[in-house]
Coordinates of C-alpha atoms in Angstrom, one line a residue:
M1287 CA -10.0 -15.5 -30.0
A1288 CA -10.6 -13.7 -32.7
D1289 CA -7.8 -11.4 -34.6
A1290 CA -8.4 -7.7 -34.9
G1291 CA -11.1 -8.4 -38.0
G1292 CA -12.6 -10.4 -35.9
Y1293 CA -14.4 -7.8 -33.7
D1294 CA -15.2 -5.0 -36.3
A1295 CA -18.8 -6.1 -35.0
T1296 CA -18.0 -5.8 -31.6
S1297 CA -18.9 -2.9 -29.8
D1298 CA -15.8 -1.3 -26.3
Q1299 CA -18.4 -2.8 -23.8
E1300 CA -18.4 -6.1 -25.1
L1301 CA -15.0 -6.1 -25.6
L1302 CA -15.0 -5.7 -22.2
D1303 CA -17.2 -7.6 -21.0
L1304 CA -15.1 -10.5 -23.5
H1305 CA -12.2 -9.3 -21.5
L1306 CA -13.4 -9.9 -18.2
R1307 CA -14.9 -13.9 -19.4
G1308 CA -11.4 -14.8 -20.1
D1309 CA -11.2 -13.5 -24.0
P1310 CA -7.0 -13.5 -24.6
D1311 CA -7.5 -10.6 -27.7
A1312 CA -9.9 -8.3 -26.4
F1313 CA -8.5 -5.9 -24.4
G1314 CA -6.0 -5.8 -27.4
E1315 CA -8.7 -4.9 -29.6
L1316 CA -9.7 -1.9 -27.3
V1317 CA -6.2 -0.7 -27.5
R1318 CA -6.2 -0.6 -30.6
R1319 CA -8.6 1.4 -30.8
H1320 CA -8.1 4.2 -28.6
R1321 CA -4.2 4.5 -28.5
D1322 CA -4.3 7.4 -30.5
R1323 CA -6.2 9.8 -29.0
L1324 CA -5.4 8.1 -25.4
W1325 CA -1.9 9.2 -27.0
A1326 CA -2.9 12.2 -27.8
V1327 CA -4.0 13.2 -24.3
A1328 CA -1.0 12.2 -22.7
L1329 CA 1.3 13.6 -24.8
R1330 CA -0.4 17.4 -24.8
T1331 CA -1.1 17.3 -21.3
L1332 CA 2.5 16.4 -20.1
G1333 CA 4.7 17.8 -22.5
D1334 CA 7.0 15.3 -23.1
R1335 CA 6.7 11.7 -24.4
E1336 CA 8.8 9.9 -22.3
E1337 CA 6.2 11.1 -19.2
A1338 CA 4.0 10.5 -21.6
A1339 CA 4.3 7.1 -22.4
D1340 CA 4.7 5.5 -19.4
A1341 CA 1.0 7.4 -18.3
V1342 CA -0.6 5.6 -21.1
Q1343 CA 1.4 2.7 -20.1
D1344 CA 0.0 3.0 -16.8
A1345 CA -3.4 3.5 -17.1
L1346 CA -3.6 0.5 -19.2
V1347 CA -2.9 -1.9 -16.6
S1348 CA -4.8 0.6 -14.3
A1349 CA -7.5 -0.2 -16.7
Y1350 CA -6.4 -4.1 -17.3
R1351 CA -7.0 -4.8 -13.9
S1352 CA -9.7 -2.8 -12.9
A1353 CA -11.9 -3.4 -15.3
H1354 CA -14.2 -5.6 -13.4
T1355 CA -15.0 -2.5 -11.9
F1356 CA -16.5 -1.2 -14.4
R1357 CA -20.5 -0.1 -14.3
G1358 CA -21.1 0.7 -18.1
H1359 CA -22.7 4.5 -17.1
S1360 CA -20.6 5.7 -19.6
A1361 CA -18.9 4.9 -22.8
V1362 CA -15.6 2.7 -22.3
T1363 CA -13.4 5.4 -24.1
T1364 CA -14.6 8.1 -21.8
W1365 CA -13.8 5.7 -18.4
L1366 CA -10.2 4.9 -20.9
H1367 CA -10.0 8.8 -21.6
R1368 CA -10.5 9.1 -17.5
I1369 CA -7.8 7.0 -16.2
T1370 CA -5.8 8.6 -18.7
V1371 CA -6.0 12.1 -18.1
N1372 CA -5.6 11.1 -14.0
A1373 CA -2.7 9.3 -14.7
C1374 CA -0.9 12.6 -16.2
L1375 CA -2.4 14.2 -13.2
D1376 CA -0.9 12.2 -10.6
R1377 CA 2.5 12.2 -12.9
L1378 CA 2.3 16.2 -12.7
R1379 CA 1.4 16.4 -9.1
K1380 CA 4.8 14.3 -8.3
A1381 CA 7.2 16.0 -10.3
A1382 CA 5.7 19.7 -9.6
T1383 CA 8.7 20.6 -7.9
R1384 CA 10.9 19.5 -10.2
R1385 CA 9.4 20.1 -13.8
T1386 CA 10.7 22.0 -16.7
S1387 CA 8.7 23.7 -19.0
P1388 CA 9.1 22.5 -23.1
V1389 CA 9.1 26.4 -23.7
D1390 CA 12.7 27.0 -23.7
D1391 CA 13.9 23.8 -25.4
P1392 CA 12.4 24.5 -29.0
E1393 CA 14.0 20.1 -29.3
R1394 CA 11.7 19.2 -26.7
M1395 CA 8.9 21.1 -28.9
E1396 CA 9.5 19.3 -32.3
Q1397 CA 8.7 16.2 -30.2
L1398 CA 5.6 17.1 -29.4
L1399 CA 4.2 17.1 -32.6
E1400 CA 3.3 13.1 -34.1
P1401 CA 6.2 12.0 -37.0
H1402 CA 3.5 11.9 -39.3
E1403 CA 2.0 15.4 -38.7
A1404 CA 5.7 17.1 -39.1
A1405 CA 5.7 15.7 -41.8
S1406 CA 2.8 16.7 -43.9
A1407 CA 1.7 19.8 -41.3
P1408 CA 2.6 23.5 -42.8
A1409 CA 5.3 25.2 -41.8
E1410 CA 3.3 27.6 -40.7
R1411 CA 0.5 25.4 -38.7
N1412 CA 3.7 23.0 -36.7
A1413 CA 4.8 26.7 -35.6
L1414 CA 1.6 27.3 -34.0
Q1415 CA 1.0 24.2 -32.5
R1416 CA 4.7 23.8 -31.1
E1417 CA 3.6 27.7 -29.7
L1418 CA 0.4 26.5 -28.0
V1419 CA 1.8 23.2 -26.5
A1420 CA 4.6 25.1 -25.2
A1421 CA 1.5 27.4 -23.7
L1422 CA 0.3 25.4 -22.2
A1423 CA 2.7 24.0 -20.4
T1424 CA 2.6 26.9 -18.0
L1425 CA -0.8 26.4 -16.6
P1426 CA -2.0 24.5 -13.5
A1427 CA -2.8 20.7 -14.0
D1428 CA -6.4 21.0 -14.6
Q1429 CA -6.7 24.1 -16.5
R1430 CA -4.2 21.7 -19.0
A1431 CA -6.1 19.1 -19.0
A1432 CA -9.1 20.9 -20.0
L1433 CA -7.9 22.9 -22.2
V1434 CA -6.5 19.8 -24.3
L1435 CA -9.0 17.4 -23.6
V1436 CA -11.6 20.6 -25.2
D1437 CA -9.7 23.0 -27.0
M1438 CA -7.1 20.0 -28.2
Q1439 CA -8.7 16.8 -28.9
G1440 CA -12.6 18.8 -29.5
Y1441 CA -14.7 17.0 -27.0
P1442 CA -17.7 18.3 -26.2
V1443 CA -17.3 20.4 -22.7
A1444 CA -20.1 18.0 -20.8
E1445 CA -17.9 15.0 -22.2
A1446 CA -15.0 16.2 -20.8
A1447 CA -16.3 16.7 -17.5
G1448 CA -17.4 12.7 -17.8
I1449 CA -13.9 12.4 -17.8
L1450 CA -12.5 14.4 -16.0
D1451 CA -15.4 13.7 -13.7
V1452 CA -16.6 16.8 -12.2
P1453 CA -18.7 19.4 -13.2
V1454 CA -19.9 20.8 -16.7
G1455 CA -19.7 24.2 -15.0
T1456 CA -15.7 23.3 -13.4
V1457 CA -14.5 22.6 -16.3
K1458 CA -15.5 25.9 -18.4
S1459 CA -14.3 27.7 -15.7
R1460 CA -10.9 26.0 -15.9
C1461 CA -11.1 26.2 -20.0
A1462 CA -12.0 30.0 -19.4
R1463 CA -9.4 30.2 -16.5
G1464 CA -6.5 28.2 -19.0
R1465 CA -7.6 30.9 -21.4
A1466 CA -6.8 33.9 -20.1
R1467 CA -3.5 32.7 -19.2
L1468 CA -2.8 31.8 -22.3
L1469 CA -3.5 35.1 -23.9
P1470 CA -1.2 37.1 -22.2
L1471 CA 1.5 34.1 -24.6
L1472 CA -0.1 34.2 -27.9
T1473 CA -0.5 37.7 -28.8
H1474 CA 1.6 37.9 -30.9
L1475 CA -0.2 35.6 -33.0
R1476 CA -2.1 37.8 -33.9
P1477 CA -2.6 39.2 -37.6
S1478 CA -0.3 42.7 -37.5
R1479 CA -3.6 44.1 -38.6
E1480 CA -5.6 43.0 -35.4
R1481 CA -2.2 44.0 -33.6
A1482 CA -2.4 47.8 -34.4
R1483 CA -6.8 47.1 -33.8
H1484 CA -6.1 46.2 -30.5
P1485 CA -2.7 47.3 -29.1
S1486 CA -3.0 46.4 -25.7
G1487 CA -5.6 43.7 -26.2
E1488 CA -8.6 45.7 -25.2
G1489 CA -11.9 44.8 -25.8
R1490 CA -10.7 41.9 -26.8
N1491 CA -12.3 39.7 -24.4
H1492 CA -12.0 36.4 -26.4
P1493 CA -9.9 33.0 -25.9
P1494 CA -6.4 32.3 -27.1
R1495 CA -8.6 31.7 -30.4
A1496 CA -9.2 34.8 -31.3
S1497 CA -5.1 35.0 -31.5
V1498 CA -4.0 33.2 -34.2
P1499 CA -3.7 33.7 -38.0
P1500 CA -6.3 33.3 -40.7
G1501 CA -7.0 30.1 -41.9
A1502 CA -6.2 28.7 -38.3
P1503 CA -9.0 26.4 -36.5
E1504 CA -10.7 28.3 -34.4
R1505 CA -9.8 26.0 -31.5
L1506 CA -6.4 24.3 -30.6
P1507 CA -5.3 22.0 -33.2
T1508 CA -6.3 18.9 -32.6
G1509 CA -4.2 15.6 -32.0
P1510 CA -4.1 12.5 -34.0
P1511 CA -7.6 11.7 -35.5
D1512 CA -9.5 8.5 -34.1
S1513 CA -12.0 8.1 -36.2
A1514 CA -12.7 4.5 -34.8
T1515 CA -13.4 5.6 -31.6
A1516 CA -17.1 6.2 -30.3
K1517 CA -17.4 9.0 -27.9
G1518 CA -19.7 8.6 -24.8
G1519 CA -21.4 11.2 -21.7
G1520 CA -19.8 11.3 -18.8
E1521 CA -20.2 8.8 -15.8
R1522 CA -20.0 8.8 -11.7
T1523 CA -18.4 6.6 -9.7

């Protein structure tokens, strides 16, 4: 048994091994290290705080119980993210016939920003994030998950492919289709001179990141940082 500080030099893989050997605190340390990014992925994918919390809880319970199935072909964080994304996609599929979009509910849009984000981010960035999350909610689940990982969380395409357990080309295709669907929803975010130059979007075969105001990031806004997380390649099981 060790306190959180006692695990500083322990890798994720070693923590998982300790968990399997009966260490009562090792899995909790894994959760502490990665929960912010797991939560951010779930929140942006599902667009609902309660659903996201339930999905993360389901994922962590599943990971806790199935740790013995992990073969070490990828980073532990990739494995945790895959379980979390699958939990989110399961919820999206089950709720497909009754799902409501947060697009028309400003209060729900506010919930998608973490308290520290809402307090510290400039008003323009908060408004941009709300617009982007609302637009994401209109996408099919597979496209949304790919864009959340690549454009919002900043994962390389190859790593997103490992998390989603699909080929790299599939992630690229889902991102391209998702961005194409988002573009009409985000056209109004272009600077006025850009709208005047390309009033109908002709000649601008670019993803939505070309449609944000000056000074905004080239990717979609990222979720809470998790400097302790070490990323790895994709595992195929």
